[in-house]
Short mmCIF file of C-alpha atoms and ligand atoms in Angstrom, two decimals:
data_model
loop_
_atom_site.label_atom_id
_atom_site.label_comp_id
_atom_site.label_asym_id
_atom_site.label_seq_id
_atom_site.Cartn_x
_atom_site.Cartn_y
_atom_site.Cartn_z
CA UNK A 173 2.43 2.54 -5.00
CA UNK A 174 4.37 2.39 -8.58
CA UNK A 175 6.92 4.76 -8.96
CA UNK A 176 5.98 7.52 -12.16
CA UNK A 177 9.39 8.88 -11.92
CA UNK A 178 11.16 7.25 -14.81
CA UNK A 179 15.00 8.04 -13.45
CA UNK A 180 14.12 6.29 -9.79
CA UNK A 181 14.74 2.47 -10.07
CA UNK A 182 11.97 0.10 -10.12
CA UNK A 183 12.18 -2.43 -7.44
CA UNK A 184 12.58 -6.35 -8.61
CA UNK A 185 11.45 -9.12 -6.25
CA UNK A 186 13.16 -12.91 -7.16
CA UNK A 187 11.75 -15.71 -5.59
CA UNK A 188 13.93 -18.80 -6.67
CA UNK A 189 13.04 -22.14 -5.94
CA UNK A 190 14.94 -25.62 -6.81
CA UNK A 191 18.79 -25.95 -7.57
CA UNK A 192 21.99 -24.01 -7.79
CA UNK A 193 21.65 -23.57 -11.36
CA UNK A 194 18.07 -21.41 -10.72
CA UNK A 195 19.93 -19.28 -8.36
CA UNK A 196 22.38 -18.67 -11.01
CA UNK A 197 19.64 -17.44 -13.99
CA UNK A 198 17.94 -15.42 -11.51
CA UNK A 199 21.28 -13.28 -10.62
CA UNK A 200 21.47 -13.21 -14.14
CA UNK A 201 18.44 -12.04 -14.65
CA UNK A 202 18.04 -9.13 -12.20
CA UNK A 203 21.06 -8.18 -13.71
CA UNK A 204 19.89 -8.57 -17.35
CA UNK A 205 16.78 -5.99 -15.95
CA UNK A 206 18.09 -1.99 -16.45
CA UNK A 207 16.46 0.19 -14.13
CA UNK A 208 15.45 -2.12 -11.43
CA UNK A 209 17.05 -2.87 -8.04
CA UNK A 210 16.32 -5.86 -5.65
CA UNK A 211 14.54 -5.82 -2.87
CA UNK A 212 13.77 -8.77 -0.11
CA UNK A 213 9.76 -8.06 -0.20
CA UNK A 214 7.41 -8.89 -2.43
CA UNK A 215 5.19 -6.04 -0.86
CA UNK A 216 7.62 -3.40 -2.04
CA UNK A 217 7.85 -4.88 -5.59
CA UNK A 218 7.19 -3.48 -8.89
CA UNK A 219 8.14 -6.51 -10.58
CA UNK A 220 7.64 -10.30 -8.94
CA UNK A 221 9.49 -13.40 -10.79
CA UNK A 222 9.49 -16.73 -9.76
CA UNK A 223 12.20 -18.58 -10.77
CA UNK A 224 10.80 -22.09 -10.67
CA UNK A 225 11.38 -25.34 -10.32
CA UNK A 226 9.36 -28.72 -11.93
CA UNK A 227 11.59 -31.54 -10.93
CA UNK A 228 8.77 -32.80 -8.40
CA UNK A 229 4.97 -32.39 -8.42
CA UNK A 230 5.01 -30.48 -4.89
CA UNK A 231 7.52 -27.95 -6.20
CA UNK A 232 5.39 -26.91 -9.16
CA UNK A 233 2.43 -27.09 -6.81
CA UNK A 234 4.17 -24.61 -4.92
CA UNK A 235 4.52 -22.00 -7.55
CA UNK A 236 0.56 -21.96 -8.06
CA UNK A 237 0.15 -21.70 -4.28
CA UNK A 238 2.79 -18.22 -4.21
CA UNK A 239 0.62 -16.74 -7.16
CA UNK A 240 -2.36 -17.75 -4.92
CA UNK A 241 -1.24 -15.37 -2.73
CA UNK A 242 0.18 -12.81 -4.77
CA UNK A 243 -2.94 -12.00 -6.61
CA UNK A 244 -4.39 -9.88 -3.82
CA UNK A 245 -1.15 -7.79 -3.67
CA UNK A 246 -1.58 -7.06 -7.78
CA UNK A 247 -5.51 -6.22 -6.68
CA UNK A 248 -4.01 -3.56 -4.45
CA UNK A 249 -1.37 -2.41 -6.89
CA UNK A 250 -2.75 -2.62 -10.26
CA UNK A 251 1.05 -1.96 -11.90
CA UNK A 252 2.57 -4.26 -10.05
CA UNK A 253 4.18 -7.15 -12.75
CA UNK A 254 4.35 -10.78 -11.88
CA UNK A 255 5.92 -12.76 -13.99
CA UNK A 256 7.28 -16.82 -13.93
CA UNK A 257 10.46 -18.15 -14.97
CA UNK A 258 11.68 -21.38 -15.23
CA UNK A 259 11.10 -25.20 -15.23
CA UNK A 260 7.48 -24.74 -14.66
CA UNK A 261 7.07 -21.78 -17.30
CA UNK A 262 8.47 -24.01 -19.94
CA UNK A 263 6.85 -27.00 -18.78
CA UNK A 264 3.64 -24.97 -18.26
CA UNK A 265 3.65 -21.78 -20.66
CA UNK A 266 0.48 -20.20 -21.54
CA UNK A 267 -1.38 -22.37 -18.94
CA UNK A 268 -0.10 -19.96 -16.03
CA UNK A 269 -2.09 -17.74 -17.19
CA UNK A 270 -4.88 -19.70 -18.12
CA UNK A 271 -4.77 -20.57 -14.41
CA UNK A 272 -3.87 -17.19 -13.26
CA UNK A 273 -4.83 -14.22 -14.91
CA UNK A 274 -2.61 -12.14 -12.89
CA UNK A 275 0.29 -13.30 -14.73
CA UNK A 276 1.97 -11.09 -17.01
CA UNK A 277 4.70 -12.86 -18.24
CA UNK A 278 6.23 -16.43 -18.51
CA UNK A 279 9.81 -16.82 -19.73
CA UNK A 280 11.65 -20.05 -19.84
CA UNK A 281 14.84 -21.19 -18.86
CA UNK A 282 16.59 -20.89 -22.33
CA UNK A 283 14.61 -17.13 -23.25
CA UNK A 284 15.21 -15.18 -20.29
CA UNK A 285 17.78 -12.95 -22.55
CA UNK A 286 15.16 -11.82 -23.75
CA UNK A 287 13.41 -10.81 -20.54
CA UNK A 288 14.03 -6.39 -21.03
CA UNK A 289 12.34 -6.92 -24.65
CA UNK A 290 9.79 -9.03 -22.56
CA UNK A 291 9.56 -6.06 -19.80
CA UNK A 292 9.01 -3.29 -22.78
CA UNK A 293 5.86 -4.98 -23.82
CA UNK A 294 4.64 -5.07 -19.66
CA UNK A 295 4.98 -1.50 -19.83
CA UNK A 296 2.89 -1.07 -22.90
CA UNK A 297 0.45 -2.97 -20.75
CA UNK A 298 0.72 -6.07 -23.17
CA UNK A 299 1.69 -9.89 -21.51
CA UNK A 300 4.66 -11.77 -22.93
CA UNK A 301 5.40 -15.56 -22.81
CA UNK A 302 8.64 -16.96 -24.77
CA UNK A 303 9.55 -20.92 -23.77
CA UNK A 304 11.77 -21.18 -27.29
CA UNK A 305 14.45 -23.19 -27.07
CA UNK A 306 16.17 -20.56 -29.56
CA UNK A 307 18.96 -20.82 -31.80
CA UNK A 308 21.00 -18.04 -30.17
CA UNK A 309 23.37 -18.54 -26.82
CA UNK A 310 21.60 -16.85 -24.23
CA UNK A 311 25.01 -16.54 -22.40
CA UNK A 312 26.43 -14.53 -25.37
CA UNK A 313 23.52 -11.94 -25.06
CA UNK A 314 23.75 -11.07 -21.84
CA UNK A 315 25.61 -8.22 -20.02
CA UNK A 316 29.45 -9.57 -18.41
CA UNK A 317 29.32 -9.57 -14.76
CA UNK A 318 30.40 -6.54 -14.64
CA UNK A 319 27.55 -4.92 -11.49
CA UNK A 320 28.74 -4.36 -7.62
CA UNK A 321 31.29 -6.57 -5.38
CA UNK A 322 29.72 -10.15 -4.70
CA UNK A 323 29.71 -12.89 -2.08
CA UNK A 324 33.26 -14.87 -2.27
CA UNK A 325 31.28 -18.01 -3.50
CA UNK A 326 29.76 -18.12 -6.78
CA UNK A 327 28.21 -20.38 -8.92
CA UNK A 328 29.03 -20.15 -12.92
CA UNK A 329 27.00 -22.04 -15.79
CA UNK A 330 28.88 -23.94 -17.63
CA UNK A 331 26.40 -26.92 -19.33
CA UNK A 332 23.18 -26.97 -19.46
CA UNK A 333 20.35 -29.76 -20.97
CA UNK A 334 20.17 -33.63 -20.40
CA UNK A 335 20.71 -35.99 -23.22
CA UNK A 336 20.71 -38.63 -20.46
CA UNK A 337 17.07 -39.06 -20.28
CA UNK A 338 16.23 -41.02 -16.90
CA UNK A 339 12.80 -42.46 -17.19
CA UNK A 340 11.89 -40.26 -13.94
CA UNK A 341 12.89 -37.04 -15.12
CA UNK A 342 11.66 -33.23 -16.94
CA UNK A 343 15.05 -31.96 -17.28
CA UNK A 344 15.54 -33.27 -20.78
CA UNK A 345 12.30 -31.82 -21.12
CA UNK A 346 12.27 -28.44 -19.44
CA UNK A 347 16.18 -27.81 -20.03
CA UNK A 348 16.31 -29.16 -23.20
CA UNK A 349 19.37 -30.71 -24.96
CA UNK A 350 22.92 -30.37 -23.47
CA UNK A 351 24.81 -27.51 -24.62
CA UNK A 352 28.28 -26.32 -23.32
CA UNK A 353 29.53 -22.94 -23.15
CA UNK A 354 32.88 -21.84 -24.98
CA UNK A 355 35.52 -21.71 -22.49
CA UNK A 356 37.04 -19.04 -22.90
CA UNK A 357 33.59 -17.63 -21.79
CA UNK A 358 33.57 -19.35 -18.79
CA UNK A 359 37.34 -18.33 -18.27
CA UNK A 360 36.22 -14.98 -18.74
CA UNK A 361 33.06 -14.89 -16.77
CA UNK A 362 35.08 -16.31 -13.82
CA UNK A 363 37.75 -13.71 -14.51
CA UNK A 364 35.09 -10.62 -13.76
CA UNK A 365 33.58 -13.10 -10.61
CA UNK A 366 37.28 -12.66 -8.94
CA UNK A 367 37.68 -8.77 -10.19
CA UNK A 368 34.32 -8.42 -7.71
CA UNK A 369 35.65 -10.18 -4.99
CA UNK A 370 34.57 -13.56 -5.54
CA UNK A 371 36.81 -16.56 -4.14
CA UNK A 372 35.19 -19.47 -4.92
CA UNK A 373 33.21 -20.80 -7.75
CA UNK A 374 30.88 -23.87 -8.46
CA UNK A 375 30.61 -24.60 -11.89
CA UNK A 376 27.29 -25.56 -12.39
CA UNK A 377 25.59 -27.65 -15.46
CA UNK A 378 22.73 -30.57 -15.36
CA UNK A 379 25.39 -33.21 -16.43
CA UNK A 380 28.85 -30.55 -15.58
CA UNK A 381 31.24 -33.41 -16.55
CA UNK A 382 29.75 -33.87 -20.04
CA UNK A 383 31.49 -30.39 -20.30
CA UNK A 384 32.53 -30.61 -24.28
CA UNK A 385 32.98 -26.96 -24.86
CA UNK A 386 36.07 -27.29 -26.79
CA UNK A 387 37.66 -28.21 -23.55
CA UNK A 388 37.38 -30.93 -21.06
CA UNK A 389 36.32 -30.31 -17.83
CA UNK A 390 38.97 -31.51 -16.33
CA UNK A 391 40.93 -28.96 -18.54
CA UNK A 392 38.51 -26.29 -17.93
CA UNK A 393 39.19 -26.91 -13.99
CA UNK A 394 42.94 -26.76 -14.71
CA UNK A 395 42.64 -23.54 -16.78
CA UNK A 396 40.40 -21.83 -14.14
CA UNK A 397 43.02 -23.11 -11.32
CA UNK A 398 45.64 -19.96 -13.17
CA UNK A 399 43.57 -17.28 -12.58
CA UNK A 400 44.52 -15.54 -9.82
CA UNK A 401 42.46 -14.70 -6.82
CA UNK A 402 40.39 -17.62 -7.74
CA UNK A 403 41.52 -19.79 -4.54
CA UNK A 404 38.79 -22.84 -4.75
CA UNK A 405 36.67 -24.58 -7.82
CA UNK A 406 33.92 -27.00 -6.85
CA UNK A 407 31.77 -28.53 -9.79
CA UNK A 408 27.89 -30.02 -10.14
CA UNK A 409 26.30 -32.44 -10.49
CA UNK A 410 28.38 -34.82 -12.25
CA UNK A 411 26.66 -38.44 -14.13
CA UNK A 412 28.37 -41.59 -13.34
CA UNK A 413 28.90 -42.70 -16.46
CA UNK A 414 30.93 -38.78 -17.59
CA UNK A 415 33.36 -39.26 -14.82
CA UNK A 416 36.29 -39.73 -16.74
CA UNK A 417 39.72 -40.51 -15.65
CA UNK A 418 41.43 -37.06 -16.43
CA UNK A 419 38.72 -35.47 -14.27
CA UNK A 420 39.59 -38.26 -11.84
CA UNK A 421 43.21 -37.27 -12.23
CA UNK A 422 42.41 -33.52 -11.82
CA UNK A 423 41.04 -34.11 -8.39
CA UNK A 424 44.69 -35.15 -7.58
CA UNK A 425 46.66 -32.90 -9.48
CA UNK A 426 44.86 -29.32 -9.29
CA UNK A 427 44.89 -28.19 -5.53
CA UNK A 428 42.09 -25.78 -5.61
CA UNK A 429 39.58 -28.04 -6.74
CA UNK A 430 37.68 -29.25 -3.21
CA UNK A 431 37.92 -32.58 -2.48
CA UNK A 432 34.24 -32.98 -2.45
CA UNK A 433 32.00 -34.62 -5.44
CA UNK A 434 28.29 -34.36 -6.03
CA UNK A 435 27.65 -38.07 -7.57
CA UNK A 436 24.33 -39.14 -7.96
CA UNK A 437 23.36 -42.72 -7.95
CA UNK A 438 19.62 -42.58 -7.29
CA UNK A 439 19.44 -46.46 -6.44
CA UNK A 440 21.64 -49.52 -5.35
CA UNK A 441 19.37 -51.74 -7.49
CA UNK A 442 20.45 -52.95 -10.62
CA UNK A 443 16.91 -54.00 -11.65
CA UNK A 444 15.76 -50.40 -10.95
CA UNK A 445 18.80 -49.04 -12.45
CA UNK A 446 17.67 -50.59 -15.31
CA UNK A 447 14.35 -49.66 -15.53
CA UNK A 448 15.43 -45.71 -15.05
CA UNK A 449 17.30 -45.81 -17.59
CA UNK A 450 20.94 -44.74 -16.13
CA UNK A 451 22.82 -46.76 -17.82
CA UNK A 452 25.18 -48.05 -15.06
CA UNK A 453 25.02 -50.48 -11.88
CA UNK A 454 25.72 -50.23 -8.61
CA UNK A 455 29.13 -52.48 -9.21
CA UNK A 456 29.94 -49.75 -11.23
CA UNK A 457 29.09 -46.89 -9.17
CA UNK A 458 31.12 -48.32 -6.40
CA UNK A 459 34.28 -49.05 -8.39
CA UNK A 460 34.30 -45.54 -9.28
CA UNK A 461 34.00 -44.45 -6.52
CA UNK A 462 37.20 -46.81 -5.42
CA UNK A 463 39.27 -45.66 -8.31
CA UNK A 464 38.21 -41.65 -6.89
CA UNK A 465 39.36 -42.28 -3.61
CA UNK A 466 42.64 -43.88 -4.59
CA UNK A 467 43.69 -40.44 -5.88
CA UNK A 468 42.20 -38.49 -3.42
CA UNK A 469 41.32 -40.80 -0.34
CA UNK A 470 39.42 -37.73 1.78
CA UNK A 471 37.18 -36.70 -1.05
CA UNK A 472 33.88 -35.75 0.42
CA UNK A 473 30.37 -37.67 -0.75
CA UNK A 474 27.49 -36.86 -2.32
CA UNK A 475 24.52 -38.42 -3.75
CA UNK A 476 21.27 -38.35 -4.58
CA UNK A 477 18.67 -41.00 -4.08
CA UNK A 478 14.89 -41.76 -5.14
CA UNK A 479 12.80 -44.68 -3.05
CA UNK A 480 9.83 -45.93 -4.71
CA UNK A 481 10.74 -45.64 -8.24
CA UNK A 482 7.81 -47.84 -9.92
CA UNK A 483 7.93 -51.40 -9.02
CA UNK A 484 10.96 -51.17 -6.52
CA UNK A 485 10.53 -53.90 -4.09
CA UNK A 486 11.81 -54.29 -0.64
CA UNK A 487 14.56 -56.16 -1.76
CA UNK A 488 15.40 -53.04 -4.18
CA UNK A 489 15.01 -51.26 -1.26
CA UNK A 490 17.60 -52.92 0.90
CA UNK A 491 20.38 -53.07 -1.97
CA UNK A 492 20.10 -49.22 -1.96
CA UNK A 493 20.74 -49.20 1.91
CA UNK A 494 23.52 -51.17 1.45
CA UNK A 495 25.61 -49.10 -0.87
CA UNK A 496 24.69 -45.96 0.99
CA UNK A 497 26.76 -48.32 3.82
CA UNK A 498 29.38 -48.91 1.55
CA UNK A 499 29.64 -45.38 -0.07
CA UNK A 500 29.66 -43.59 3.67
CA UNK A 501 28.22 -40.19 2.18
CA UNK A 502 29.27 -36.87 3.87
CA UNK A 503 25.88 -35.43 1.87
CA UNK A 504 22.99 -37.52 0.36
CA UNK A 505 19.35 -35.96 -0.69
CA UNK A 506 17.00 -38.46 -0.89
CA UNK A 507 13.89 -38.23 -2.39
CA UNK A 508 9.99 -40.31 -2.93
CA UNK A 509 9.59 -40.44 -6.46
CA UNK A 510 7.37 -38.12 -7.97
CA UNK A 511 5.08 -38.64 -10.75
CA UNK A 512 6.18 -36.40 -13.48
CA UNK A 513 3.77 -36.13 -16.41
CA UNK A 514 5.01 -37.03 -20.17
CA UNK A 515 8.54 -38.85 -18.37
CA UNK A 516 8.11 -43.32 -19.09
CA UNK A 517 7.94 -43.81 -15.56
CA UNK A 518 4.77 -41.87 -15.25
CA UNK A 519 2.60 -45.03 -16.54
CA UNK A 520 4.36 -47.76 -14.68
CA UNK A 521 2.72 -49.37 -11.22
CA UNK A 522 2.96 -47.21 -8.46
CA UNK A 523 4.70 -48.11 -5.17
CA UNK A 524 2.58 -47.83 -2.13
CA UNK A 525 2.84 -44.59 -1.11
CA UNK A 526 3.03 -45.09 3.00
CA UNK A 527 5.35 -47.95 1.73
CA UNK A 528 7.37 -45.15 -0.02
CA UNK A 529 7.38 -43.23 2.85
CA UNK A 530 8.30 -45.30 4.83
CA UNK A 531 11.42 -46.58 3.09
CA UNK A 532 12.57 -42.86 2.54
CA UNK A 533 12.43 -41.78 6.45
CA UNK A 534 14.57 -45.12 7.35
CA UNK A 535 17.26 -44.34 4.42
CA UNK A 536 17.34 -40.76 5.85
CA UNK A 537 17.87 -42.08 8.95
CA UNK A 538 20.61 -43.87 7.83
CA UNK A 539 22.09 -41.11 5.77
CA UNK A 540 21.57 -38.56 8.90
CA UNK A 541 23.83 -40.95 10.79
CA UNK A 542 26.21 -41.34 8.18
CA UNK A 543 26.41 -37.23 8.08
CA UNK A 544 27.02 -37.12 11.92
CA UNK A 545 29.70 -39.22 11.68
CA UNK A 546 31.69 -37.94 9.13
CA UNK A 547 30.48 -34.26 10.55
CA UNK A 548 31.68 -35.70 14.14
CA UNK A 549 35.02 -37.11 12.74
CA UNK A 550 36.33 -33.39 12.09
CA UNK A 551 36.59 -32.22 15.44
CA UNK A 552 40.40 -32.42 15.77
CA UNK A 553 41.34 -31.43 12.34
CA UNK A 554 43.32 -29.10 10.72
CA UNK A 555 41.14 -27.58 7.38
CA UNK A 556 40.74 -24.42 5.72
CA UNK A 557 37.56 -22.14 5.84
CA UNK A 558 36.64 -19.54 2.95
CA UNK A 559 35.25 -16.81 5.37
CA UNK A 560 31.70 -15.77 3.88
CA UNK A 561 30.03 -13.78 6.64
CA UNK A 562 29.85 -12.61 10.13
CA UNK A 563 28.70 -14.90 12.30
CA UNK A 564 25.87 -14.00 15.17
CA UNK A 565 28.21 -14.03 17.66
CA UNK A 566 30.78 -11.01 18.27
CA UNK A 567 34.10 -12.01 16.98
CA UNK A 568 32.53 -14.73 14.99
CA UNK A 569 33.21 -15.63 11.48
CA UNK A 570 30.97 -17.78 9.64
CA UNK A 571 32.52 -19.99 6.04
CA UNK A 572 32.79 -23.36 4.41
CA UNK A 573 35.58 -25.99 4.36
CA UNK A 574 37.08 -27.36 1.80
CA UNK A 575 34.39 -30.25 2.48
CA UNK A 576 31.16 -27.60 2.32
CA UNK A 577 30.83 -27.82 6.16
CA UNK A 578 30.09 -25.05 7.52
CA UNK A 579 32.18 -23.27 10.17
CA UNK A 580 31.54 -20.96 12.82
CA UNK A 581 34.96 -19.71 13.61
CA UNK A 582 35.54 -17.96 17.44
CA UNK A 583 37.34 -14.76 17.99
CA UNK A 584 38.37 -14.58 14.39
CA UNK A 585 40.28 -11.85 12.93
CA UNK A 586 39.62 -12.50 9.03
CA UNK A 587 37.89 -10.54 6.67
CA UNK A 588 35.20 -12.20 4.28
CA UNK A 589 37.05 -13.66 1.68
CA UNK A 590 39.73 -14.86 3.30
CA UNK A 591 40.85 -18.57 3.01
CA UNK A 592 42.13 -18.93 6.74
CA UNK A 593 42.99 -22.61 8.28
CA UNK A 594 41.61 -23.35 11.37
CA UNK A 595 41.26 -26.58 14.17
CA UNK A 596 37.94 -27.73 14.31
CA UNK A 597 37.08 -27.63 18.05
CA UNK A 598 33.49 -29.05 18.39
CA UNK A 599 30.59 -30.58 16.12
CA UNK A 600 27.57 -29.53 16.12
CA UNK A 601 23.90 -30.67 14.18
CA UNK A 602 24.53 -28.69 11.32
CA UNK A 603 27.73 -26.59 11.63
CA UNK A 604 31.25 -26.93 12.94
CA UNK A 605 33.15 -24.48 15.56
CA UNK A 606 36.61 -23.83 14.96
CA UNK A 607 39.57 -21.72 16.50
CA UNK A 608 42.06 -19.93 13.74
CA UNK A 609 45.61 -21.48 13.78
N1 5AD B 72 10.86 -37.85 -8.41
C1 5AD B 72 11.67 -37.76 -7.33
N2 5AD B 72 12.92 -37.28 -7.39
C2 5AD B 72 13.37 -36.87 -8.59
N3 5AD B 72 14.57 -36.37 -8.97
C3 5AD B 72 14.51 -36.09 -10.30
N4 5AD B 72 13.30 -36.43 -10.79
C4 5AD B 72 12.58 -36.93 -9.75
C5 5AD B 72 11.28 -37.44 -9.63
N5 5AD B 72 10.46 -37.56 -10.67
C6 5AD B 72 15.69 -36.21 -8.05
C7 5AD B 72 16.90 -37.02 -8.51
C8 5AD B 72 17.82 -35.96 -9.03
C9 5AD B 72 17.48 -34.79 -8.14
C10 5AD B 72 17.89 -33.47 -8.65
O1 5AD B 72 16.08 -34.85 -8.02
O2 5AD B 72 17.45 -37.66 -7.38
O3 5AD B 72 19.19 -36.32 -8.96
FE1 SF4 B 73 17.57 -35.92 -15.03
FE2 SF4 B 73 18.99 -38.18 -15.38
FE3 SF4 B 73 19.60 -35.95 -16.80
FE4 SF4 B 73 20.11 -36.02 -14.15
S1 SF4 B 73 21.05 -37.35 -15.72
S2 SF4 B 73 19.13 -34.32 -15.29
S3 SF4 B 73 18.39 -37.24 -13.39
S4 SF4 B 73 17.69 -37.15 -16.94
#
C-alpha cells in the first residue's frame, strides 16, 4: 500500500549493479530524492531504480530479467514507480519501455540531477526519460553531502567519460566524453565525507588518472592527504598510458595513499593490443609497472583481463598468461569478451566460445593461485586495518588493509573507524585473521 500522507516519507528501493562508480550515483541519488527514505525491499517500495550496468551483454540482460519480475509487484501496487538508471537507460532509453510498459522513468548517467523534476511528473501520473548528455555539471546541482554519519570508506567522483575508446567497449558511449570535476569540489566533497565520519575515500573516475581538473591527480591526492581525519586515499581505475611519473612519485611521497593500484591491461598480446585499440604493449605495461615498484616495492596489483577478444589465438592466449606470471597480481578480474553492439569489435570473427571459456577458467586458475599466494604471504605481518564493521563473531572486528584485504580482527577493542595495526595470524580463502598489536 502507497502512503496518502504527504509528511510520512516515501520509501526508495536502489538496486545497483556494475562498478564503484554506480554505487556512487545511486547514493547520490537517493540523496538527490526529498521525501524518500531507503529501504532493503523492493516489496516495501514506493519507488524502484535500477542503477544499471551495460559493460557486458549478461549484465544488461539482467536488468530486463529484474523488471521481469517486478511487474507483478506494480500489478499489485498500482502507485508503485519503477524507474532505470544508468548504462543501460542511456544505451537503451525509450526502448525500456517499449519492452516494459511498467517503466515509468529512465534517467541516464549524466541526467540523474534532474531525477526530483523527473519524480514531479511520476506523481502527476506522467513517465519521464532524459539520457542528455547536458551542458550543465550534474555535480554542481546536486545537494553537498551534507545527510546522516556514513561508513568510514567512501567512494568520491572525480572523472567521468572515456576518450580512450577500446574497440570492445560502451563506456565512451554510455558515459560519454571525459570530464573532470573542479577540485576544489572534490576537496570539498571529501571535506563533508570526513565531517560524517568517513575515513577513507576512493576516488573514482572511468580513466581517474586523466584527472585534468585544474589539478593533477597526483596533486589532487596530495591536497586531499591535508585534510584532516581523512587517514587513507585509494584511486580507480587508472589507463596505462595516464600513469604519469608525479602520480608515480606520489605513491612514494604521500603516506595515506594505499599502496595498492587498479591497472588494467586486458591482454599480454601485442597483436591484440593492437587490434583493441589501447594504445600500449605489454613491454610497456611491464616497465611501468617496474618503474612503480621501484618507488614503492609492496604496492598491491590489479588488473583486468578479457580472453577471446576477436581473433585472439592460442598463442595470444599464452602471452597473456605469461605477464599475469610476471606481474604476480594481488587482484585480477578477468573476463570472456562480450559482444557489445555499435563498439568495432562487434563485427570482427568471433572466438570459439567453449574455446573462450576455456581459456578464461585456466587464467582464473592461475590468477586464483596468484591471489592465495600473495593472500598467504601476509600471515606474519605487521599492517594496518581501517575497522568498518563488527564482525560475526563476539569481540570481532571486521576492516581492510592498506592492501584491500580484508581482516577479521579477534578480541578487538576498536571502534569502526579506527585505523588500528594489527599481526596477521592466519589466511584464509577470502579474508585474513589478525590479533591487534
Ligand atoms: N567484454 C568483456 N569485458 C569487457 N570489459 C569492458 N568491455 C568488455 C566487453 N565488451 C571489461 C574490461 C574492463 C572492465 C571494466 O570490463 O576488462 O576493464
Ligand atoms: Fe572502456 Fe578502454 Fe575507456 Fe576503459 S579505457 S572505459 S576499457 S574505452
Amino acid at each position: 500500500m502507497s502512503d496518502t500522507k504527504t509528511d510520512t516519507p516515501k520509501k526508495l528501493f536502489i538496486k545497483t549493479y556494475g562498478c564503484q562508480m554506480n554505487v556512487y550515483d545511486s547514493e547520490r541519488m537517493a540523496e538527490s530524492l526529498e521525501g524518500y527514505v531507503q529501504t532493503d525491499t523492493a516489496e516495501d517500495a514506493d519507488m524502484i531504480l535500477l542503477n544499471t550496468c551495460h559493460i557486458r551483454e549478461k549484465a544488461a540482460e539482467k536488468v530486463y530479467s529484474e523488471l521481469g519480475r517486478l511487474k507483478p509487484l506494480k500489478d499489485l501496487k498500482p502507485d508503485l514507480k519503477i524507474g532505470v538508471a544508468g548504462c543501460v537507460a542511456q544505451a537503451e532509453g525509450a526502448e525500456i519501455m517499449r519492452r516494459q510498459p511498467a517503466v515509468d522513468l529512465v534517467v541516464g548517467p549524466q541526467s540523474y540531477h534532474r531525477l526530483p523534476q523527473m519524480e514531479a511528473r511520476l506523481r502527476e501520473g506522467k513517465t519521464a526519460l532524459d539520457t542528455d548528455f547536458p551542458e550543465e555539471d550534474k555535480f554542481a546541482h546536486l545537494k553537498g553531502r551534507t545527510g546522516a554519519r556514513r561508513a568510514p570508506a567512501a567512494f568520491l567522483t572525480v572523472q567521468e567519460g572515456c576518450d580512450k575508446f577500446c574497440a570492445f567497449c560502451v563506456v565512451p558511449y554510455t558515459r560519454g566524453a571525459e570530464v573532470s570535476r573542479p577540485a576544489e569540489r572534490v576537496l570539498r566533497e571529501a571535506q563533508e565525507l570526513v565531517e560524517r565520519g568517513v575515513r577513507e575515500v576512493t576516488l573514482l573516475g572511468q580513466n581517474v588518472n586523466a584527472y585534468h581538473g585544474d589539478m593533477t591527480l597526483a596533486q589532487l591526492i596530495r591536497a586531499l592527504g591535508k585534510i584532516d581525519g581523512l587517514e587513507r586515499i585509494r584511486y580507480t581505475t587508472s589507463h596505462p598510458n595516464d600513469m604519469d611519473d608525479d602520480l608515480i612519485a606520489a605513491h612514494a611521497d604521500t603516506p595515506k595513499l594505499m599502496p595498492y593500484l587498479h591497472l588494467p591491461v586486458q591482454s599480454g598480446s601485442d597483436r591484440i593490443l593492437k587490434r583493441m585499440n589501447r594504445s600500449h604493449t605489454a613491454e610497456s605495461y611491464l616497465r611501468l609497472i617496474e618503474r612503480i615498484r621501484e618507488v614503492r616495492p609492496d604496492i598491491m596489483m590489479s588488473g583486468d583481463f578479457i580472453v577471446g577478444f576477436p581473433e585472439e589465438t592460442e598463442a595470444d592466449f599464452q602471452a597473456t598468461m605469461d605477464l599475469v606470471e610476471q606481474v604476480n597480481y594481488g587482484y585480477a578480474y578477468s573476463f570472456k569478451y562480450s559482444t557489445r553492439p555499435g563498439t568495432p569489435a562487434a563485427s570482427r570473427a568471433q572466438v570459439d566460445p567453449a574455446e573462450a571459456d576455456e581459456r578464461l577458467q585456466r587464467l582464473q586458475a592461475l590468477i586464483t593461485r596468484q591471489q592465495r599466494a600473495i593472500q598467504e604471504s601476509m600471515v606474519g605481518r605487521d599492517l594496518s586495518v581501517l575497522v568498518e564493521k563488527a564482525g560475526r563473531n563476539a569481540g570481532q572486528m571486521l576492516g581492510k588493509s592498506e592492501y584491500l584485504h580484508s581482516v577479521h580482527i579477534d578480541n578487538s577493542t576498536a571502534q569502526i573507524g579506527d585505523v588500528v595495526p594489527v599481526r596477521i595470524t592466519r589466511a584464509m580463502t577470502n579474508s585474513l585473521t589478525a590479533r591487534e598489536l
